[in-house]
Short mmCIF file of C-alpha atoms and ligand atoms in Angstrom, two decimals:
data_model
loop_
_atom_site.label_atom_id
_atom_site.label_comp_id
_atom_site.label_asym_id
_atom_site.label_seq_id
_atom_site.Cartn_x
_atom_site.Cartn_y
_atom_site.Cartn_z
CA UNK A 1 -133.46 31.69 196.82
CA UNK A 2 -133.42 34.59 194.37
CA UNK A 3 -133.82 33.85 190.66
CA UNK A 4 -130.96 36.04 189.60
CA UNK A 5 -127.29 36.01 188.81
CA UNK A 6 -124.85 38.35 190.53
CA UNK A 7 -122.05 39.23 188.17
CA UNK A 8 -118.90 41.00 189.37
CA UNK A 9 -116.85 42.72 186.69
CA UNK A 10 -113.27 42.31 187.93
CA UNK A 11 -112.08 45.07 185.58
CA UNK A 12 -114.10 47.70 187.45
CA UNK A 13 -115.24 45.99 190.65
CA UNK A 14 -118.86 46.77 189.75
CA UNK A 15 -121.59 44.23 190.52
CA UNK A 16 -124.73 43.60 188.51
CA UNK A 17 -127.83 41.56 189.23
CA UNK A 18 -129.27 39.80 186.21
CA UNK A 19 -132.65 38.05 186.38
CA UNK A 20 -132.85 34.33 185.53
CA UNK A 21 -136.01 33.27 183.68
CA UNK A 22 -136.63 29.69 182.54
CA UNK A 23 -132.99 28.83 183.26
CA UNK A 24 -131.72 31.57 180.96
CA UNK A 25 -130.48 35.13 181.24
CA UNK A 26 -131.24 37.71 178.57
CA UNK A 27 -128.07 38.29 176.57
CA UNK A 28 -129.13 41.94 176.23
CA UNK A 29 -128.95 42.29 180.05
CA UNK A 30 -125.19 41.76 179.82
CA UNK A 31 -125.02 44.94 177.72
CA UNK A 32 -125.10 47.06 180.89
CA UNK A 33 -121.72 45.62 181.96
CA UNK A 34 -119.25 48.17 180.57
CA UNK A 35 -115.74 49.37 181.27
CA UNK A 36 -116.95 52.92 180.83
CA UNK A 37 -119.65 54.81 178.93
CA UNK A 38 -117.54 54.91 175.75
CA UNK A 39 -117.09 51.16 175.38
CA UNK A 40 -119.71 48.63 174.27
CA UNK A 41 -121.24 46.36 176.89
CA UNK A 42 -120.39 42.67 177.32
CA UNK A 43 -121.82 40.32 174.70
CA UNK A 44 -121.77 36.52 174.47
CA UNK A 45 -119.71 34.60 171.91
CA UNK A 46 -121.45 31.38 170.85
CA UNK A 47 -120.60 30.00 167.40
CA UNK A 48 -123.14 27.32 166.48
CA UNK A 49 -125.49 28.50 169.26
CA UNK A 50 -124.37 25.65 171.52
CA UNK A 51 -125.70 27.33 174.66
CA UNK A 52 -128.04 30.03 173.40
CA UNK A 53 -131.84 29.83 173.24
CA UNK A 54 -133.07 31.74 170.18
CA UNK A 55 -136.79 31.51 170.89
CA UNK A 56 -139.56 30.29 173.14
CA UNK A 57 -141.27 27.33 171.53
CA UNK A 58 -144.13 25.02 172.39
CA UNK A 59 -143.73 22.75 169.36
CA UNK A 60 -141.22 20.05 170.33
CA UNK A 61 -139.68 18.92 173.61
CA UNK A 62 -136.45 16.91 173.78
CA UNK A 63 -134.72 15.52 176.87
CA UNK A 64 -131.48 14.20 175.42
CA UNK A 65 -130.26 12.62 178.66
CA UNK A 66 -133.40 10.52 179.02
CA UNK A 67 -134.01 9.96 175.29
CA UNK A 68 -137.40 11.69 175.23
CA UNK A 69 -138.96 13.34 172.17
CA UNK A 70 -142.46 14.85 172.26
CA UNK A 71 -144.44 16.81 169.68
CA UNK A 72 -146.79 19.27 171.40
CA UNK A 73 -146.43 17.11 174.52
CA UNK A 74 -147.25 13.75 172.89
CA UNK A 75 -144.46 11.11 173.06
CA UNK A 76 -143.07 10.20 169.63
CA UNK A 77 -143.56 6.47 170.36
CA UNK A 78 -147.33 6.90 170.72
CA UNK A 79 -147.64 9.11 167.65
CA UNK A 80 -145.59 6.70 165.50
CA UNK A 81 -147.65 3.73 166.62
CA UNK A 82 -151.16 5.14 166.77
CA UNK A 83 -151.34 8.28 164.62
CA UNK A 84 -150.53 9.08 161.00
CA UNK A 85 -148.40 11.72 159.33
CA UNK A 86 -151.21 14.11 158.38
CA UNK A 87 -152.70 14.00 161.88
CA UNK A 88 -149.22 14.67 163.32
CA UNK A 89 -148.80 17.52 160.81
CA UNK A 90 -152.09 19.00 162.05
CA UNK A 91 -150.92 18.62 165.64
CA UNK A 92 -147.63 20.39 164.93
CA UNK A 93 -149.19 23.24 162.95
CA UNK A 94 -152.29 23.81 165.12
CA UNK A 95 -150.88 22.86 168.52
CA UNK A 96 -153.58 20.32 169.35
CA UNK A 97 -155.12 17.15 167.96
CA UNK A 98 -157.94 17.64 165.44
CA UNK A 99 -161.61 16.81 165.94
CA UNK A 100 -163.03 14.41 163.35
CA UNK A 101 -164.36 17.36 161.36
CA UNK A 102 -161.09 19.29 161.53
CA UNK A 103 -159.13 16.19 160.52
CA UNK A 104 -161.37 15.43 157.50
CA UNK A 105 -161.17 19.05 156.40
CA UNK A 106 -157.35 19.10 156.77
CA UNK A 107 -156.84 15.83 154.88
CA UNK A 108 -159.25 16.92 152.15
CA UNK A 109 -157.42 20.22 151.63
CA UNK A 110 -153.97 18.67 151.63
CA UNK A 111 -155.11 15.97 149.22
CA UNK A 112 -156.61 18.51 146.80
CA UNK A 113 -153.58 20.79 146.77
CA UNK A 114 -151.15 18.09 145.64
CA UNK A 115 -151.11 19.31 142.03
CA UNK A 116 -148.71 22.04 140.94
CA UNK A 117 -148.99 24.56 138.12
CA UNK A 118 -147.89 23.11 134.77
CA UNK A 119 -145.17 25.76 134.60
CA UNK A 120 -143.60 24.22 137.73
CA UNK A 121 -143.34 21.00 135.77
CA UNK A 122 -141.70 22.82 132.85
CA UNK A 123 -139.37 24.55 135.31
CA UNK A 124 -138.29 21.21 136.80
CA UNK A 125 -137.86 19.66 133.37
CA UNK A 126 -135.32 22.40 132.65
CA UNK A 127 -132.80 20.93 135.09
CA UNK A 128 -129.84 18.96 133.77
CA UNK A 129 -130.37 15.20 133.45
CA UNK A 130 -128.12 14.52 136.46
CA UNK A 131 -129.41 17.30 138.75
CA UNK A 132 -129.36 16.40 142.45
CA UNK A 133 -133.00 15.93 143.55
CA UNK A 134 -132.40 18.00 146.69
CA UNK A 135 -131.21 20.94 144.56
CA UNK A 136 -134.33 20.54 142.42
CA UNK A 137 -136.56 20.46 145.50
CA UNK A 138 -134.93 23.53 147.03
CA UNK A 139 -135.27 25.51 143.80
CA UNK A 140 -138.83 24.44 143.03
CA UNK A 141 -140.09 25.22 146.55
CA UNK A 142 -138.45 28.64 146.23
CA UNK A 143 -140.09 29.02 142.80
CA UNK A 144 -143.54 28.42 144.34
CA UNK A 145 -143.27 31.88 145.91
CA UNK A 146 -143.59 33.32 142.39
CA UNK A 147 -146.73 31.25 141.74
CA UNK A 148 -148.37 32.43 144.98
CA UNK A 149 -147.28 36.06 145.37
CA UNK A 150 -150.06 36.58 147.94
CA UNK A 151 -148.00 34.36 150.28
CA UNK A 152 -145.96 37.48 151.05
CA UNK A 153 -148.87 38.69 153.17
CA UNK A 154 -147.67 36.78 156.19
CA UNK A 155 -149.59 38.83 158.75
CA UNK A 156 -152.93 37.35 157.62
CA UNK A 157 -153.54 34.04 159.50
CA UNK A 158 -155.92 32.67 156.80
CA UNK A 159 -153.38 33.38 154.12
CA UNK A 160 -150.69 31.63 156.18
CA UNK A 161 -152.92 28.57 156.55
CA UNK A 162 -153.46 28.13 152.84
CA UNK A 163 -149.72 28.39 152.12
CA UNK A 164 -149.01 25.83 154.87
CA UNK A 165 -151.54 23.43 153.36
CA UNK A 166 -150.14 23.98 149.86
CA UNK A 167 -146.59 23.32 150.96
CA UNK A 168 -147.34 20.10 152.88
CA UNK A 169 -149.47 18.95 149.91
CA UNK A 170 -147.01 19.74 147.12
CA UNK A 171 -143.76 18.64 148.73
CA UNK A 172 -144.22 14.92 147.78
CA UNK A 173 -145.14 15.93 144.21
CA UNK A 174 -141.96 17.98 143.84
CA UNK A 175 -139.82 15.33 145.59
CA UNK A 176 -141.19 12.51 143.42
CA UNK A 177 -140.72 14.52 140.23
CA UNK A 178 -137.11 15.27 141.16
CA UNK A 179 -136.64 11.49 141.57
CA UNK A 180 -138.26 10.70 138.20
CA UNK A 181 -136.21 13.41 136.50
CA UNK A 182 -132.93 11.73 137.45
CA UNK A 183 -134.24 8.48 135.96
CA UNK A 184 -135.42 10.09 132.74
CA UNK A 185 -138.95 8.87 133.43
CA UNK A 186 -142.14 10.88 132.83
CA UNK A 187 -143.47 12.74 135.83
CA UNK A 188 -146.56 11.11 137.37
CA UNK A 189 -149.47 13.33 138.43
CA UNK A 190 -150.90 12.96 141.95
CA UNK A 191 -153.63 10.38 142.57
CA UNK A 192 -156.00 11.93 145.06
CA UNK A 193 -157.74 8.61 145.79
CA UNK A 194 -154.64 7.51 147.67
CA UNK A 195 -153.34 8.42 151.12
CA UNK A 196 -150.42 10.86 151.52
CA UNK A 197 -147.71 8.16 151.55
CA UNK A 198 -149.48 5.98 148.95
CA UNK A 199 -149.81 8.90 146.55
CA UNK A 200 -146.12 9.64 147.02
CA UNK A 201 -145.31 6.01 146.13
CA UNK A 202 -147.53 6.25 143.07
CA UNK A 203 -145.74 9.38 141.85
CA UNK A 204 -142.38 7.68 142.46
CA UNK A 205 -142.96 4.23 141.05
CA UNK A 206 -146.00 4.13 138.72
CA UNK A 207 -145.24 3.09 135.16
CA UNK A 208 -147.80 1.98 132.55
CA UNK A 209 -150.43 0.57 134.92
CA UNK A 210 -153.71 2.53 135.02
CA UNK A 211 -153.65 2.76 138.79
CA UNK A 212 -150.71 2.19 141.10
CA UNK A 213 -151.34 -0.40 143.79
CA UNK A 214 -149.14 0.48 146.78
CA UNK A 215 -148.15 -2.15 149.33
CA UNK A 216 -149.78 -0.98 152.58
CA UNK A 217 -146.80 -2.15 154.65
CA UNK A 218 -144.41 0.06 152.67
CA UNK A 219 -146.86 2.98 152.81
CA UNK A 220 -147.13 2.57 156.57
CA UNK A 221 -143.34 2.46 156.98
CA UNK A 222 -142.92 5.64 154.89
CA UNK A 223 -145.69 7.36 156.86
CA UNK A 224 -143.92 6.39 160.11
CA UNK A 225 -140.59 7.71 158.81
CA UNK A 226 -142.28 11.02 157.94
CA UNK A 227 -143.67 11.20 161.50
CA UNK A 228 -140.23 10.54 163.00
CA UNK A 229 -138.68 13.35 160.97
CA UNK A 230 -141.54 15.85 161.37
CA UNK A 231 -139.79 18.12 163.88
CA UNK A 232 -136.72 18.25 166.10
CA UNK A 233 -136.81 21.67 167.76
CA UNK A 234 -134.08 24.20 166.88
CA UNK A 235 -131.93 22.10 164.54
CA UNK A 236 -129.87 23.68 161.74
CA UNK A 237 -132.60 23.70 159.05
CA UNK A 238 -135.31 24.90 161.43
CA UNK A 239 -133.01 27.65 162.56
CA UNK A 240 -132.47 28.53 158.89
CA UNK A 241 -136.25 28.71 158.29
CA UNK A 242 -136.67 30.92 161.37
CA UNK A 243 -133.68 33.09 160.55
CA UNK A 244 -134.76 33.73 156.95
CA UNK A 245 -138.42 33.96 158.01
CA UNK A 246 -137.51 36.65 160.54
CA UNK A 247 -137.01 39.05 157.62
CA UNK A 248 -140.78 38.55 157.04
CA UNK A 249 -140.24 36.95 153.66
CA UNK A 250 -142.91 34.52 152.32
CA UNK A 251 -142.86 30.93 153.71
CA UNK A 252 -141.77 29.31 150.40
CA UNK A 253 -138.54 31.32 150.47
CA UNK A 254 -138.01 30.53 154.16
CA UNK A 255 -138.61 26.78 153.71
CA UNK A 256 -136.39 26.75 150.65
CA UNK A 257 -133.58 28.03 152.93
CA UNK A 258 -134.37 25.19 155.35
CA UNK A 259 -134.03 22.67 152.50
CA UNK A 260 -130.64 24.21 151.71
CA UNK A 261 -129.53 23.68 155.30
CA UNK A 262 -130.77 20.09 155.29
CA UNK A 263 -128.83 19.42 152.08
CA UNK A 264 -125.53 19.74 154.00
CA UNK A 265 -123.75 16.51 155.05
CA UNK A 266 -123.61 17.49 158.71
CA UNK A 267 -127.38 17.67 158.87
CA UNK A 268 -129.25 15.35 156.52
CA UNK A 269 -126.49 13.18 155.13
CA UNK A 270 -125.50 10.83 157.95
CA UNK A 271 -127.66 7.86 156.88
CA UNK A 272 -125.80 7.67 153.59
CA UNK A 273 -122.52 7.64 155.53
CA UNK A 274 -123.87 4.72 157.60
CA UNK A 275 -124.55 2.71 154.44
CA UNK A 276 -121.05 3.39 153.12
CA UNK A 277 -119.58 2.31 156.45
CA UNK A 278 -121.64 -0.91 156.60
CA UNK A 279 -120.67 -1.74 153.03
CA UNK A 280 -117.01 -1.16 153.85
CA UNK A 281 -117.21 -3.43 156.91
CA UNK A 282 -118.90 -6.00 154.65
CA UNK A 283 -119.50 -8.84 157.10
CA UNK A 284 -119.77 -9.60 160.78
CA UNK A 285 -116.27 -11.05 161.12
CA UNK A 286 -114.75 -7.66 160.26
CA UNK A 287 -116.60 -5.82 163.06
CA UNK A 288 -114.04 -6.28 165.89
CA UNK A 289 -111.28 -4.80 163.71
CA UNK A 290 -113.55 -1.89 162.78
CA UNK A 291 -114.43 -1.22 166.44
CA UNK A 292 -110.72 -1.21 167.29
CA UNK A 293 -110.23 1.38 164.54
CA UNK A 294 -112.97 3.54 166.11
CA UNK A 295 -111.37 3.27 169.54
CA UNK A 296 -107.97 4.21 168.14
CA UNK A 297 -109.52 7.31 166.61
CA UNK A 298 -108.99 6.14 163.00
CA UNK A 299 -112.68 5.56 162.33
CA UNK A 300 -116.01 7.00 163.41
CA UNK A 301 -119.02 4.79 164.01
CA UNK A 302 -121.52 6.60 161.81
CA UNK A 303 -125.12 6.62 163.03
CA UNK A 304 -123.93 6.63 166.65
CA UNK A 305 -123.81 9.62 168.97
CA UNK A 306 -125.82 12.83 168.93
CA UNK A 307 -125.33 16.43 170.02
CA UNK A 308 -128.54 16.27 172.09
CA UNK A 309 -129.26 12.59 172.80
CA UNK A 310 -126.98 11.00 175.36
CA UNK A 311 -129.22 7.95 175.41
CA UNK A 312 -130.88 5.74 172.79
CA UNK A 313 -132.45 8.09 170.22
CA UNK A 314 -136.17 7.26 170.61
CA UNK A 315 -136.61 7.49 166.83
CA UNK A 316 -133.94 4.83 166.25
CA UNK A 317 -135.95 2.27 168.25
CA UNK A 318 -139.05 2.90 166.13
CA UNK A 319 -137.12 2.74 162.85
CA UNK A 320 -135.57 -0.56 163.88
CA UNK A 321 -139.09 -1.95 164.16
CA UNK A 322 -140.14 -0.45 160.81
CA UNK A 323 -137.19 -2.31 159.23
CA UNK A 324 -138.90 -5.62 159.96
CA UNK A 325 -142.09 -4.56 158.13
CA UNK A 326 -140.22 -3.26 155.10
CA UNK A 327 -137.90 -6.25 154.82
CA UNK A 328 -140.91 -8.56 154.95
CA UNK A 329 -141.87 -7.06 151.58
CA UNK A 330 -138.49 -6.34 150.01
CA UNK A 331 -136.41 -9.18 151.48
CA UNK A 332 -133.77 -8.49 154.12
CA UNK A 333 -131.06 -5.99 153.29
CA UNK A 334 -127.89 -8.08 153.84
CA UNK A 335 -126.30 -5.13 155.62
CA UNK A 336 -128.93 -5.38 158.38
CA UNK A 337 -127.08 -8.29 159.96
CA UNK A 338 -123.86 -6.26 160.06
CA UNK A 339 -125.75 -3.25 161.54
CA UNK A 340 -127.41 -5.32 164.27
CA UNK A 341 -124.19 -7.02 165.29
CA UNK A 342 -122.35 -3.69 165.24
CA UNK A 343 -124.98 -2.15 167.49
CA UNK A 344 -124.85 -5.12 169.90
CA UNK A 345 -121.06 -4.97 170.21
CA UNK A 346 -120.93 -1.18 170.51
CA UNK A 347 -123.61 -1.01 173.20
CA UNK A 348 -121.57 -3.38 175.38
CA UNK A 349 -118.22 -1.76 174.73
CA UNK A 350 -116.70 0.48 177.43
CA UNK A 351 -115.65 3.16 174.86
CA UNK A 352 -119.24 3.79 173.70
CA UNK A 353 -120.86 3.26 177.12
CA UNK A 354 -118.56 5.80 178.78
CA UNK A 355 -119.21 8.43 176.11
CA UNK A 356 -122.97 7.75 176.07
CA UNK A 357 -122.90 6.90 172.37
CA UNK A 358 -126.12 5.21 171.21
CA UNK A 359 -127.68 4.63 167.77
CA UNK A 360 -129.32 7.73 166.34
CA UNK A 361 -132.16 8.09 163.80
CA UNK A 362 -129.77 7.60 160.89
CA UNK A 363 -128.37 4.22 161.94
CA UNK A 364 -131.24 2.20 160.41
CA UNK A 365 -133.10 4.65 158.13
CA UNK A 366 -130.63 4.32 155.24
CA UNK A 367 -131.11 0.53 155.26
CA UNK A 368 -134.86 0.98 154.78
CA UNK A 369 -134.47 3.59 152.06
CA UNK A 370 -132.00 1.38 150.22
CA UNK A 371 -134.35 -1.60 150.45
CA UNK A 372 -137.04 0.61 148.86
CA UNK A 373 -134.56 1.26 146.03
CA UNK A 374 -134.08 4.93 146.73
CA UNK A 375 -130.68 6.19 145.58
CA UNK A 376 -128.74 7.93 148.42
CA UNK A 377 -129.41 11.37 146.89
CA UNK A 378 -133.11 10.86 147.67
CA UNK A 379 -132.58 10.26 151.41
CA UNK A 380 -132.56 13.96 152.30
CA UNK A 381 -135.55 14.60 150.03
CA UNK A 382 -137.53 12.09 152.12
CA UNK A 383 -136.28 13.86 155.26
CA UNK A 384 -137.42 17.23 153.84
CA UNK A 385 -140.94 15.96 153.07
CA UNK A 386 -141.27 14.72 156.65
CA UNK A 387 -139.78 17.89 158.17
CA UNK A 388 -142.07 20.31 156.27
CA UNK A 389 -144.87 20.49 158.91
CA UNK A 390 -142.24 21.10 161.60
CA UNK A 391 -140.61 23.93 159.64
CA UNK A 392 -144.03 25.49 159.04
CA UNK A 393 -145.18 25.12 162.66
CA UNK A 394 -141.96 26.80 163.79
CA UNK A 395 -142.27 29.51 161.12
CA UNK A 396 -145.83 30.26 162.21
CA UNK A 397 -144.76 30.40 165.85
CA UNK A 398 -142.04 32.87 164.89
CA UNK A 399 -144.49 35.12 163.03
CA UNK A 400 -146.88 35.15 166.01
CA UNK A 401 -144.16 35.74 168.62
CA UNK A 402 -144.08 39.41 169.62
CA UNK A 403 -140.60 39.01 171.17
CA UNK A 404 -139.01 37.95 167.87
CA UNK A 405 -136.93 40.35 165.82
CA UNK A 406 -135.03 40.04 162.57
CA UNK A 407 -132.16 37.55 163.17
CA UNK A 408 -129.03 39.61 163.20
CA UNK A 409 -126.19 38.27 165.37
CA UNK A 410 -123.29 40.34 166.63
CA UNK A 411 -119.71 39.68 165.58
CA UNK A 412 -116.28 40.13 167.07
CA UNK A 413 -114.49 42.17 164.42
CA UNK A 414 -110.96 40.91 163.75
CA UNK A 415 -110.01 42.88 160.63
CA UNK A 416 -108.09 46.09 159.92
CA UNK A 417 -109.39 49.59 160.64
CA UNK A 418 -109.03 53.06 159.20
CA UNK A 419 -106.85 52.11 156.22
CA UNK A 420 -106.31 54.74 153.52
CA UNK A 421 -107.63 53.71 150.11
CA UNK A 422 -105.20 54.15 147.20
CA UNK A 423 -106.96 54.07 143.79
CA UNK A 424 -106.11 51.11 141.52
CA UNK A 425 -104.18 53.15 138.94
CA UNK A 426 -101.83 54.37 141.69
CA UNK A 427 -101.48 50.95 143.41
CA UNK A 428 -100.70 49.21 140.11
CA UNK A 429 -98.45 51.94 138.70
C1 COA B 501 -123.46 13.52 166.05
C2 COA B 501 -122.09 13.99 166.51
C3 COA B 501 -121.54 14.97 165.46
C4 COA B 501 -122.22 14.67 167.88
O1 COA B 501 -121.04 15.25 168.19
P1 COA B 501 -120.74 16.03 169.56
O2 COA B 501 -121.97 16.24 170.33
O3 COA B 501 -119.96 17.22 169.17
O4 COA B 501 -119.89 14.98 170.37
P2 COA B 501 -118.32 14.86 170.39
O5 COA B 501 -117.79 14.86 168.98
O6 COA B 501 -117.81 15.92 171.33
O7 COA B 501 -118.10 13.43 171.01
C5 COA B 501 -117.84 13.14 172.37
C6 COA B 501 -116.86 11.97 172.42
O8 COA B 501 -117.46 10.82 171.79
C7 COA B 501 -116.70 10.44 170.64
N1 COA B 501 -117.65 10.15 169.55
C8 COA B 501 -118.78 10.85 169.29
N2 COA B 501 -119.46 10.26 168.27
C9 COA B 501 -118.71 9.19 167.91
C10 COA B 501 -118.88 8.20 166.93
N3 COA B 501 -119.95 8.21 166.14
N4 COA B 501 -117.95 7.24 166.81
C11 COA B 501 -116.86 7.25 167.63
N5 COA B 501 -116.65 8.15 168.59
C12 COA B 501 -117.56 9.11 168.72
C13 COA B 501 -115.82 11.64 170.31
O9 COA B 501 -114.66 11.24 169.63
C14 COA B 501 -115.57 12.20 171.67
O10 COA B 501 -114.60 11.38 172.29
P3 COA B 501 -113.45 12.03 173.22
O11 COA B 501 -114.21 12.61 174.39
O12 COA B 501 -112.56 10.90 173.55
O13 COA B 501 -112.81 13.10 172.37
C15 COA B 501 -121.12 12.78 166.64
O14 COA B 501 -121.61 11.89 167.62
C16 COA B 501 -120.90 12.07 165.31
O15 COA B 501 -120.04 12.48 164.52
N6 COA B 501 -121.65 10.94 165.06
C17 COA B 501 -121.54 10.25 163.81
C18 COA B 501 -122.28 10.98 162.71
C19 COA B 501 -123.78 10.84 162.83
O16 COA B 501 -124.30 9.76 163.00
N7 COA B 501 -124.48 11.97 162.68
C20 COA B 501 -125.92 12.00 162.69
C21 COA B 501 -126.46 12.75 163.85
S1 COA B 501 -128.23 12.66 163.84
#
């Protein structure tokens, strides 16, 4: 067996042999296939990159058919159960698990970089009273590039490390302040005695008490949710971080672009759509009619189906379990019953079975966030905090990858050519 592809161009009768490496061919190799020397070679057309690998990556592995998700080779189930978010962040960024010394050093640094410059606070306070927290997060992360101009020196690995630590450390501060802003409440400074998730809760919820006392079960659930969202290979926002980062801009600007991508409803917004759907269904007796609507094509079962997973999304299983812990503290979200019954019916129904439609990460996460009294606009902010180490691990991989170039896709031009320009005064005469 030869690892190559023989391509016959039926326009010319010419044959070409193109090497296959890792199940891919190099798109540039198709460039040699030409009608004649005066015409450009063949290119591929792939809107949305549905069948194009843009990089080599050793960060995250997904097998959508089998429902497998691994960070740096470790199954998500084991990390969610036995690790914590900062250890997972270290794993993603450094490629391997930390020693005790490395872990302590990492946690210490992230904990002590949680504060932001007072001018960042003033900047955030300048937003309108009803500003969307995701817009505030995107802008304030972008603004950090002006506070750390040395971040532009991306070729220095030590410099990259400090910016990575700063960004993971400050993201909860910015996210919590965006939340407080919408409520007209004073911003709460970080409490470095607390863990990552506990400190986030303190900045979100602390009022007049001297010290916020977080419920460990809620902190654990939030930490788990951050782990589940920490990376997902070349998704839309990660691709945005890589694409913008490929211009060699500083990482704050690149991550700010990733936050912009995540803001879009097709990426980060599905859990809110699940809540709206569950509320509309209202109670269990309405489910059969709703399912009929889905089968007739009048409805879509939000939180089901995935571009990559054609099996149970492994993250959905873990979130389902986290629901129990959260509801033990907050009381059960009445929509949970509807969600569970909906899942049960859908998983047995021929329509969903045939199309391999299973619950995805968003099916249960909105229920938890709602029980924690987060408004829907905060859901993507929580996603962004969790995804930050993944974006940064991927950004760093991009910077170190000698094969990478500035992202600059081709196009198929469909417009006019060679028109003659008539000046405005003549056209309008
Ligand atoms: C995620 C999603 C966009 C993936 O889409 P995709 O990979 O392009 O899959 P398709 O839209 O081609 O779906 C394949 C088939 O399943 C059906 N389908 C997919 N998701 C469905 C859903 N949630 N409810 C009902 N039918 C669904 C499609 O109608 C299609 O049926 P057909 O073959 O009869 O036309 C899609 O499953 C979806 O819209 N899910 C709901 C939104 C959601 O939860 N998004 C969060 C993703 S993390």
